XYZ file of C-alpha atoms in Angstrom:
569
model
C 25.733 6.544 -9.883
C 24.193 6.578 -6.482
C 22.431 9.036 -4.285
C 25.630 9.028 -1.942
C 27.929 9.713 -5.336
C 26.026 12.267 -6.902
C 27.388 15.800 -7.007
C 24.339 17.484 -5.082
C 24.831 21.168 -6.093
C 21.365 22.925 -5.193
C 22.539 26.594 -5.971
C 23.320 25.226 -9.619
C 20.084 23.489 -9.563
C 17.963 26.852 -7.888
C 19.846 28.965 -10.589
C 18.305 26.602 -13.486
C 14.972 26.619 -12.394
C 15.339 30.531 -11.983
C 16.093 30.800 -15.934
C 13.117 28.165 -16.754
C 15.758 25.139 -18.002
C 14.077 21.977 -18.013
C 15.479 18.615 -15.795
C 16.256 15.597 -16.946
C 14.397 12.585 -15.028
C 18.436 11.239 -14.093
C 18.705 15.044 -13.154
C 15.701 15.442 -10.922
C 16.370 12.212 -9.241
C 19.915 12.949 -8.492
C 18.984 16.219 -6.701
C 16.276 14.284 -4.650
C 19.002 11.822 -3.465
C 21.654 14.028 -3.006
C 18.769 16.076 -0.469
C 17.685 12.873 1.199
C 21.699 11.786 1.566
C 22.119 15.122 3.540
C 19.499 15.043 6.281
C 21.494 15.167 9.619
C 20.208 15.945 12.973
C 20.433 19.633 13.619
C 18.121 19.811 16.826
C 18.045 18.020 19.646
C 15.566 18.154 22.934
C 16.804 16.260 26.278
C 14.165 16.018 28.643
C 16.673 15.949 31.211
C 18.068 19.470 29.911
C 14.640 21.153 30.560
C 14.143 23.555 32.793
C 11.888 21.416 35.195
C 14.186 18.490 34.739
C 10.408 16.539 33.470
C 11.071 12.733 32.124
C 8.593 11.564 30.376
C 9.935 8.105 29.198
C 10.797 6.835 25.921
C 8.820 8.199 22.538
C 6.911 5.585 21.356
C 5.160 7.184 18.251
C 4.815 10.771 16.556
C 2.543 12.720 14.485
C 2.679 15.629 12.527
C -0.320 17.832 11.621
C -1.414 18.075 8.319
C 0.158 21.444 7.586
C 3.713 19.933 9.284
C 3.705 23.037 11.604
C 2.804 21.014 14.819
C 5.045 17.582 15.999
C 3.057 15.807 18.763
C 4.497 12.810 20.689
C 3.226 9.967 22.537
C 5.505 9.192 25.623
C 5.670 5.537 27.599
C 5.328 7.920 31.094
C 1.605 8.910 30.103
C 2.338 12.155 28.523
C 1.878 13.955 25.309
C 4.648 16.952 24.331
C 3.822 19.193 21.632
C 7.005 20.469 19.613
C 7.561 23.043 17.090
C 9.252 20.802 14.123
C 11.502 23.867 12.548
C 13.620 24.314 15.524
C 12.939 21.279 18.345
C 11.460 23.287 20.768
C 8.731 22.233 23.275
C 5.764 24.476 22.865
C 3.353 22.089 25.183
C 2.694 19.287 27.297
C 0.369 17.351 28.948
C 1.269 15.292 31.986
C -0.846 12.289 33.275
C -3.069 11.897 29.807
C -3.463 8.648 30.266
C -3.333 6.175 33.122
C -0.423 4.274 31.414
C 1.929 4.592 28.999
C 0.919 6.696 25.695
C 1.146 4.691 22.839
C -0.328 6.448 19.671
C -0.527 9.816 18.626
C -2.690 11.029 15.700
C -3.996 14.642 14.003
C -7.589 14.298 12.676
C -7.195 18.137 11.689
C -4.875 20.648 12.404
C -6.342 21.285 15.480
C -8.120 17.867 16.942
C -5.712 14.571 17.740
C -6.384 11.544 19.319
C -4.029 9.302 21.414
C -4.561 5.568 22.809
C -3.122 4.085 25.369
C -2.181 0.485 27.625
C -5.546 1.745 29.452
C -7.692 0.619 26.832
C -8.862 3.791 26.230
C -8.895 6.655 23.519
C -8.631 10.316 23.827
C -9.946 13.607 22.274
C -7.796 16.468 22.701
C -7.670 20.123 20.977
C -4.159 21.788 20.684
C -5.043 24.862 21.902
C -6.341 23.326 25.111
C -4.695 20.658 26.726
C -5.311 20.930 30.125
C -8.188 18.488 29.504
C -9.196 16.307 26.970
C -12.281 16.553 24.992
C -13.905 13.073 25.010
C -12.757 9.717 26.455
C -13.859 6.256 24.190
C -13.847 3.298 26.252
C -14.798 -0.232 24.612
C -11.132 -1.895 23.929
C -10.489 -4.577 27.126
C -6.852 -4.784 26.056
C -3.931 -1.980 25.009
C -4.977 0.084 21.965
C -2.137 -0.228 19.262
C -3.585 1.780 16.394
C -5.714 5.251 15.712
C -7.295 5.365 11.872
C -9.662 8.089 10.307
C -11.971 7.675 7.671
C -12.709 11.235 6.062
C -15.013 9.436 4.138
C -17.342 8.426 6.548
C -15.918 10.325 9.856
C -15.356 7.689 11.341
C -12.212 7.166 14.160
C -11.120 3.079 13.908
C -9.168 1.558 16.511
C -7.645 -1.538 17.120
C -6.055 -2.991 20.083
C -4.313 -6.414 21.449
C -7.998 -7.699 22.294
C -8.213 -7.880 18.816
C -10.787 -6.131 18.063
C -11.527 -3.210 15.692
C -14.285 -0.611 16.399
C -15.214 2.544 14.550
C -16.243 5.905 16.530
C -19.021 8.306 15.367
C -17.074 11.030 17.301
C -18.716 14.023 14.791
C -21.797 12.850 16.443
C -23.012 14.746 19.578
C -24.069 13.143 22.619
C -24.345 13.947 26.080
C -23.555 10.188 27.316
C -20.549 7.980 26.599
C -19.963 7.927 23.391
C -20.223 3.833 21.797
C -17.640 2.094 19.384
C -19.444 -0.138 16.976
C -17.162 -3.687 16.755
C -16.617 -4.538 13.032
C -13.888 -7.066 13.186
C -12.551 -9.586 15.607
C -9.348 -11.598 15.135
C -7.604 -12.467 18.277
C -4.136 -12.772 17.519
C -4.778 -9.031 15.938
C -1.551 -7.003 16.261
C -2.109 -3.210 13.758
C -4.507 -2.203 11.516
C -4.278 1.043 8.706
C -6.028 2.507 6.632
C -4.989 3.140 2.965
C -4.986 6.748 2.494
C -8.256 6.716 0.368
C -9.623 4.624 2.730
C -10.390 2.016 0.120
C -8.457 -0.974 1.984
C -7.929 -1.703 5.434
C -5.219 -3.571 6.111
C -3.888 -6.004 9.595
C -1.049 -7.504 10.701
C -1.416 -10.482 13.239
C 1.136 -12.274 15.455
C 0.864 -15.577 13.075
C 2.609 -13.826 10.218
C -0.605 -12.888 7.880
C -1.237 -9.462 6.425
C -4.633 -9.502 5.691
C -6.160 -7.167 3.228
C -10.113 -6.146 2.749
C -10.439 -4.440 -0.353
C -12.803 -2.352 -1.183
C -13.864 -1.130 2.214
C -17.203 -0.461 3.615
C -16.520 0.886 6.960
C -20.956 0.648 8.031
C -21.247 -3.354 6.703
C -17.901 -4.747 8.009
C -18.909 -6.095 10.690
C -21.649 -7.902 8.562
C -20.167 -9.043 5.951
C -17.316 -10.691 7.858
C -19.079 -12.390 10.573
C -18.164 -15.074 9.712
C -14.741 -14.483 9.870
C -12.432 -16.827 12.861
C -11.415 -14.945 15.665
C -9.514 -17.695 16.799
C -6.704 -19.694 14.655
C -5.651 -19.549 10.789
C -7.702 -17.189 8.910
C -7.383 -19.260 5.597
C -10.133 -21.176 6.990
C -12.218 -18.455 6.457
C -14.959 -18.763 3.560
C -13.613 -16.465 0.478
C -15.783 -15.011 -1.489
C -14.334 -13.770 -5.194
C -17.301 -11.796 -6.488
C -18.057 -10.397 -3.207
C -18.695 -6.888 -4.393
C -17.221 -4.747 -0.804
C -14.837 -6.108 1.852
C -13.081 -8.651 0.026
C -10.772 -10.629 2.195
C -6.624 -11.278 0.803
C -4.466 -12.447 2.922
C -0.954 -12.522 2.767
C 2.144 -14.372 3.846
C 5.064 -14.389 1.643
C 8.490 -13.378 2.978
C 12.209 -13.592 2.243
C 14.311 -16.409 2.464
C 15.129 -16.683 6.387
C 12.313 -14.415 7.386
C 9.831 -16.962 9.044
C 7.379 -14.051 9.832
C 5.488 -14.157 13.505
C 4.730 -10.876 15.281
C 4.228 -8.289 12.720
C 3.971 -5.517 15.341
C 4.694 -2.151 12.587
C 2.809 -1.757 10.080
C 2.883 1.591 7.147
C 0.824 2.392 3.933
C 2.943 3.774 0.853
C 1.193 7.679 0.791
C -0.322 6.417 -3.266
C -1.441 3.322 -1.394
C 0.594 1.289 -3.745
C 2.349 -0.913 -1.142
C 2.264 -1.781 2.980
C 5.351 -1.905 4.950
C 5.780 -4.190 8.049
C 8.590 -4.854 10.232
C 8.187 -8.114 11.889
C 9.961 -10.434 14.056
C 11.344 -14.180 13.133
C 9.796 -17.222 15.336
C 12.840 -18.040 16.837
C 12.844 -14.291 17.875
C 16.630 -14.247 16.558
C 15.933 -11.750 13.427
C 13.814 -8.568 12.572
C 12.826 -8.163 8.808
C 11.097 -5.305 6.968
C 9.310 -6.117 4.164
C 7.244 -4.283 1.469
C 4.116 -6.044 -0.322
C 2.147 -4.497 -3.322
C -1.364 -3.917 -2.790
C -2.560 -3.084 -5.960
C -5.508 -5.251 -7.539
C -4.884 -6.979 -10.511
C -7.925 -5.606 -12.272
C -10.944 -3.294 -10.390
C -14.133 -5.098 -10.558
C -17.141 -3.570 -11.713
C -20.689 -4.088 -10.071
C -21.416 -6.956 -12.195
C -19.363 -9.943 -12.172
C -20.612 -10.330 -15.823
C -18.299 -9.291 -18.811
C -18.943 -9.240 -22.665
C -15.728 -10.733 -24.958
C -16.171 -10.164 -28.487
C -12.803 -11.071 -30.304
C -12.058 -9.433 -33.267
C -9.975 -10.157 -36.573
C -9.544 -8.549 -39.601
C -6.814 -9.132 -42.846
C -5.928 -7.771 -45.823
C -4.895 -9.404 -49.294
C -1.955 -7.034 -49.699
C -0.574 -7.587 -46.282
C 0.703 -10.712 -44.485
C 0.005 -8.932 -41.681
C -2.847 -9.921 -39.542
C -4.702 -7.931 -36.483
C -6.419 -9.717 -33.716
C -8.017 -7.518 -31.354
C -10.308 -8.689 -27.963
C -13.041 -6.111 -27.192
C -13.786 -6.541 -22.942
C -16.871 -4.541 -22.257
C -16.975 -4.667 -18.572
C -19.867 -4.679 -17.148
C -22.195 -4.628 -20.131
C -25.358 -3.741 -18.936
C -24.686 -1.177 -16.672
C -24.393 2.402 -17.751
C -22.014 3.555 -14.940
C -19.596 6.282 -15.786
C -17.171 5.555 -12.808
C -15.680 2.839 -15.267
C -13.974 2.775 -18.606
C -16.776 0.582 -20.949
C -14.529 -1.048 -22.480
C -10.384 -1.434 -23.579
C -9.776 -3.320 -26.762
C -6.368 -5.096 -26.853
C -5.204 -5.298 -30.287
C -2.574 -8.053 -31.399
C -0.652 -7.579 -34.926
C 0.705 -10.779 -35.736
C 2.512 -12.506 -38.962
C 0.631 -14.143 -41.335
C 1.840 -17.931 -41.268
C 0.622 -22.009 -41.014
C -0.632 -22.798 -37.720
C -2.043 -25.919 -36.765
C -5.280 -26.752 -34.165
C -3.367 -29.115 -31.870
C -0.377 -26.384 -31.492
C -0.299 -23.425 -33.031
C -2.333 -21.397 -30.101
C 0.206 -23.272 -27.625
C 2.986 -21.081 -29.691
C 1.714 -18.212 -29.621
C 1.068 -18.057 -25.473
C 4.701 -19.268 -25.303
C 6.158 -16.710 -28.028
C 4.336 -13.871 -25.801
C 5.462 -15.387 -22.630
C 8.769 -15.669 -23.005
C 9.831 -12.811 -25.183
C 8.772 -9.426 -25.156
C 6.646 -7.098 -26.174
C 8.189 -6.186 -30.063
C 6.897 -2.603 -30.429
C 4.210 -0.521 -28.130
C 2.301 2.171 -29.529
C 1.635 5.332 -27.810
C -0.963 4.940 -25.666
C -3.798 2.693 -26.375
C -2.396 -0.985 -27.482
C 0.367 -3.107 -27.381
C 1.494 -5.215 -30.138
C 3.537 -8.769 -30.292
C 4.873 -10.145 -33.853
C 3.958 -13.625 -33.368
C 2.360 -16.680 -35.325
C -1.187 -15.867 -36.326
C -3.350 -18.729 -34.659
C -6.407 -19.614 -36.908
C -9.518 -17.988 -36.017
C -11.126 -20.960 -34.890
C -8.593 -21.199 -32.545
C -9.349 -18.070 -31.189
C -12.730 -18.591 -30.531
C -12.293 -21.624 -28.843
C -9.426 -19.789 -26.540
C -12.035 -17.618 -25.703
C -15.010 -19.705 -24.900
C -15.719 -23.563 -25.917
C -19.156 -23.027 -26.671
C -18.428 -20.283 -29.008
C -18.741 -21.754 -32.630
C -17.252 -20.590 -35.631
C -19.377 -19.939 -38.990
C -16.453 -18.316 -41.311
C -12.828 -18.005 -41.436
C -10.600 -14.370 -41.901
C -9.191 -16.235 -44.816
C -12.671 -16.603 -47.066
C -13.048 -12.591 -46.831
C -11.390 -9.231 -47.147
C -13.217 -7.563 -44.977
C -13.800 -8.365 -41.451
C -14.751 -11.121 -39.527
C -16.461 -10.430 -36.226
C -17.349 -13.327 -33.943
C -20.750 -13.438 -31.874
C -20.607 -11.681 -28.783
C -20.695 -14.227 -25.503
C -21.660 -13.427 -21.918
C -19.249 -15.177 -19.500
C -20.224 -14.809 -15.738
C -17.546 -15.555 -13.245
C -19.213 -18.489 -11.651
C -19.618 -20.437 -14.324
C -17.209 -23.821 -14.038
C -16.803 -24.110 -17.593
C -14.478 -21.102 -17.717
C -10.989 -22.432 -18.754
C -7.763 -20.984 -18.028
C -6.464 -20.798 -21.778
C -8.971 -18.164 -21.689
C -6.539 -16.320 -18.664
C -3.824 -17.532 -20.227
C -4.760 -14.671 -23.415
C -6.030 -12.452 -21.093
C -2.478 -12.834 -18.529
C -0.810 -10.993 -21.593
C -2.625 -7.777 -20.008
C -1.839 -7.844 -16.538
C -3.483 -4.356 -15.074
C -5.131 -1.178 -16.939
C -5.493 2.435 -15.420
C -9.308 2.787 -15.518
C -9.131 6.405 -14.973
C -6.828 7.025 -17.777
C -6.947 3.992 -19.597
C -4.139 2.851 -19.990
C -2.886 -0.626 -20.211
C 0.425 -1.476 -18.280
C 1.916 -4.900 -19.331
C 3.764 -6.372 -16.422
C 4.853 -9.883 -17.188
C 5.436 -10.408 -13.805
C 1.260 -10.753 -12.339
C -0.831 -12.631 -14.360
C -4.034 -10.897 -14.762
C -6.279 -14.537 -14.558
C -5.288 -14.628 -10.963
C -8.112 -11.557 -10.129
C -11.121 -14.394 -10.775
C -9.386 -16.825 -8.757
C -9.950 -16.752 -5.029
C -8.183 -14.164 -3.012
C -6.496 -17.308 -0.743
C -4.758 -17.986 -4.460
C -3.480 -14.463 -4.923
C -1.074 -14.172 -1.943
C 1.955 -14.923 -4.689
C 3.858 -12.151 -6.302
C 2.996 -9.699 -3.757
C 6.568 -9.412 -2.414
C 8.561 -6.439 -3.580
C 11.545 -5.604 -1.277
C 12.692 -6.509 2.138
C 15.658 -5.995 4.404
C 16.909 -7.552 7.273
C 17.275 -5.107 10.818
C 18.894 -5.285 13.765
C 17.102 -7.322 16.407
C 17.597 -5.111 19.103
C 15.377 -4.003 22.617
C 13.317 -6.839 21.998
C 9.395 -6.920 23.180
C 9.431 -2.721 22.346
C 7.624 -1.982 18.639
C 9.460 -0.128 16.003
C 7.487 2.482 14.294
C 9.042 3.002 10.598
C 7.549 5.388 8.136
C 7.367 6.411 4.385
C 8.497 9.954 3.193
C 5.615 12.208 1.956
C 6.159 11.697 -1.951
C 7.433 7.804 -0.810
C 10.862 7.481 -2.002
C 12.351 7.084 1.354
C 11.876 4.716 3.977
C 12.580 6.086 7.539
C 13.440 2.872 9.805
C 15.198 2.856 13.446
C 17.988 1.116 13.088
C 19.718 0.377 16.651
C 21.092 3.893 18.580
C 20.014 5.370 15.253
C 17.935 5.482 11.557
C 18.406 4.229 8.164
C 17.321 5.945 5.181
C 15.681 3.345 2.760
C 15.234 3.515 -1.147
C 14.097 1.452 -3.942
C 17.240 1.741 -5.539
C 20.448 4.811 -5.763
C 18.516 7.059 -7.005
C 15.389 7.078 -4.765
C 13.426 6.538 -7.541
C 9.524 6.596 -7.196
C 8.076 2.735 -6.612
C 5.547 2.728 -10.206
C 9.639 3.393 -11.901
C 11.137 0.348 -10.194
C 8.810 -2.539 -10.019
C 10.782 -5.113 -9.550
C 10.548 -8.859 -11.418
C 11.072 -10.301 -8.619
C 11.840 -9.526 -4.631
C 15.348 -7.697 -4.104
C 16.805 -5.877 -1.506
C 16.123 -2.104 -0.142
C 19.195 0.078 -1.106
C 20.460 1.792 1.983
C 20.644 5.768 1.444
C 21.996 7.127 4.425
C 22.138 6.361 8.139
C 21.922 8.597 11.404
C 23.058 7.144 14.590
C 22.449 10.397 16.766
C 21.117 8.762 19.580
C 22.522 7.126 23.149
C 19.957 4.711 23.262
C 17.915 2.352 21.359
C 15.435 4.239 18.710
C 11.799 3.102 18.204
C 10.042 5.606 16.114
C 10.730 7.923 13.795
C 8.244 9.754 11.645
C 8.746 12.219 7.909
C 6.796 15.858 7.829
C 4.090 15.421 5.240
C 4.972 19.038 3.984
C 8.795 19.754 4.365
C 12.054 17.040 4.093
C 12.381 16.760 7.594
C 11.986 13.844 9.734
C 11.995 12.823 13.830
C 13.132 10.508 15.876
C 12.748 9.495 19.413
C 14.559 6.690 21.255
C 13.776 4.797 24.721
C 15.414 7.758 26.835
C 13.361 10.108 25.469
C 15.222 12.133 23.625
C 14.202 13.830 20.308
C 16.325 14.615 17.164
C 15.728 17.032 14.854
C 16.856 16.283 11.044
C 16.943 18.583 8.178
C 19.395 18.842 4.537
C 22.938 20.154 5.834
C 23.759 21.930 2.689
């Protein structure tokens, strides 16, 4: 069943929830798509229907305010128009904001936006007054493409096609100009976001990269990447895997057919799970949107050292034997922000095994099959051939030796405990290959998530090596009013995808049943699933952007119209 075939009944569904029944997940889902199948455009603002007859060029981007109760827009005839979202009427306007065309728009507050325009400058305005704006920042010597805000810090980032990035203490008062601080230089630069915890920053560039700085430090950017190439391929750049803050990834896998150039949109998944780009093909003959995952492998601690202490223990009257691997991350640290430790337990069948081949099996066996049984919430188990214990503790570390076997006792046998530091060049990979059986644990609930699919060795390999696998979905668009950007967006709880789609939108999912992305990982890249389209427009649509608070969405096209859509029950 898809989101266009279910039967979307929502008095049924209000009634239930009115008499306390419980939904089913297929349930729940199957209301959510039958909702998102039904937005239509019910309002509809013409700019040359207005009573002053005002044109104000195409809408290149939008904005809501947090609350969704305010729709600003940036206009290509240097305006901003302030709508009421709930029935598409224009409630303010500001003529002549910039000296060119307007081409972001973006709430700090409910009150306080900023917009940036082809006059390399930014603007401060205040809702309630927009006859003039509150501060000007001038540093960018090109157009300014993107407007970012770190809560964190309070810091405003832009980035424009100079390719630079600076960061604005605009919370700071001063009776002079106000300064940008430069943190990062790339000149083939194109956008730049923020995840929404502000823990990555991520850029798009005109040579098909996404690159990715994890764990973001807004105040030592610009030192810790000085030495990064403004000029030319950024894989040239030094990596740096135990760099603790502002580790570099880059990125640059796409479909088949989608050699990536000018990736000039760019989106962050609202969990910061994912980024969305829309690019453009170097023959210029195709437009692609694509969807990358930008979830670590494995959080680092603040040391690069970890403890491994495997563990095995057997019993007469069983054949069954339990191997379990005790990582205490971070061992001499007493942090609290991290989980100590997760012990991976592995039940396996008693049974011969041999030192040239019998640990070869076993990575095989757990490989290619999968997992036999899980239990609740704290281990998974594999039946598999039980590898000697020697064999273990020469997976784990060479230098490890082995004084006793689980077969000469009853009890348990508990090897030394080794330190292992990241930099050390005897590490092997049989050691990842154990370890690759684990892909990814929720420190904050810990939980460990198998996903055959990553292997977890790749997070102490440089970040150059772990541009592989990060390819989820992707969809070819129509490659249409070339040279203008198309500005696609998530939904709030980011099921949907919002994406113009010629004199209209598409409605993107995951899959029929607009299913949340953590449900549908996918093995391998596949297609978006198309939910609905709306082609309510006479001209070609650019931007298009979801309320964070209501299931609503906008779009604007290069005549400058505006439409409206809500559920048409």
């Amino acid at each position: 069943m898809t989101c266009k075939d279910a039967k979307f009944t929502p008095l049924f569904w209000l009634k239930k929830r009115e008499l306390g029944h419980k939904f089913s997940s297929f349930e729940a889902r199957s209301f959510r798509g039958g909702l998102y199948s039904s937005l239509k455009a019910v309002h509809k603002w013409d700019p040359q229907k207005t009573v002053d007859s005002t044109h104000h060029g195409g809408i290149f981007n939008f904005d809501f305010s947090p609350d969704g109760s305010l729709l600003a827009a940036a206009c290509e005839g240097q305006s901003i128009l302030l709508f009421d979202p709930f029935n598409g009427r224009l409630i303010g306007e500001k003529s002549k904001a910039h000296t060119d065309c307007v081409n972001i728009v973006k709430f700090l507050d409910s009150r306080l936006f900023a917009t940036c325009s082809d006059d390399s400058t930014v603007a401060l305005w205040d809702v309630r007054f927009l006859k003039h704006k509150l501060h000007e920042l001038k540093g960018h010597t090109n157009w300014v493409k993107n407007i970012e805000y770190d809560r964190n810090t309070g810091l405003l980032l832009t980035s424009g096609f100079d390719g630079n990035i600076f960061t604005w203490d605009i919370n700071r008062y001063t009776d002079t100009e106000t300064k940008g601080t430069k943190v990062f230089t790339y000149k083939l630069l194109m956008r730049s976001k923020l995840s929404p915890d502000s823990s990555k920053l991520v850029v798009s560039t005109q040579n098909g990269y996404i690159i990715v700085i994890h764990d973001l430090d807004l105040l030592t950017l610009a030192d810790d990447l000085k030495n990064f190439p403004p000029y030319g391929s950024p894989s040239s750049f030094p990596f740096q895997r135990n760099q603790r803050r502002n580790r570099v990834e880059l990125i640059r896998e796409w479909p088949s057919g989608d050699n990536a150039s000018d990736i000039a949109s760019l989106q962050i998944h609202p969990q910061g799970w994912c980024v969305m780009s829309r690019n453009v093909s170097r023959d210029k003959k195709s437009e692609w949107t694509c969807i990358h995952d930008l979830q670590e492998p494995i959080r680092r601690r603040e040391s690069q050292e970890f403890s491994v202490m495997p563990h095995t223990s057997c019993s007469q009257s069983s054949s069954t034997y339990t191997s379990a691997l005790v990582i205490n991350s971070n061992p001499s640290s007493g942090s609290d922000d991290f989980q100590s430790s997760v012990t991976i337990h592995i039940t396996t069948q008693a049974g011969p095994s041999t030192s040239q081949g019998g640990w070869r099996n076993l990575l095989t066996s757990s490989e290619t099959s999968p997992p036999s049984s899980v239990d609740s919430d704290t281990h998974q188990e594999w039946g598999l051939n039980h590898p000697s214990d020697r064999e273990i503790e020469s997976l784990l570390q060479d230098e490890l030796s082995s004084e006793s076997s689980a077969d000469d006792s009853d009890g348990e046998f508990v090897a030394p405990e080794v330190q292992r530091s990241e930099d050390n060049p005897s590490d092997r990979p049989r050691y990842q290959d154990l370890v690759a059986l684990i892909v990814r644990y929720d420190v904050t609930r810990g939980i460990i998530d198998v996903n055959h699919r990553v292997r977890l060795g790749s997070a102490y390999e440089s970040p150059a090596a772990r541009t592989t696998d990060r390819l989820m979905y992707y969809t070819e668009e129509p490659n249409v009013a070339r040279g203008f950007i198309k500005e696609l967006c998530f939904s709030s709880d980011g099921r949907l995808i919002c994406s113009p789609f010629g004199f209209g939108v598409r409605l993107l999912g995951f899959d029929p049943l607009c299913s949340e992305l953590c449900d549908v990982v996918p093995s391998q890249p596949v297609r978006l699933y198309e939910v609905a389209n709306c082609l309510s427009h006479s001209n070609i649509v650019v931007t298009c952007k979801f309320s964070p608070r209501h299931c609503m969405f906008v779009s604007g096209c290069l005549s400058g119209k505006v439409m409206f859509h809500q559920p048409v029950l």
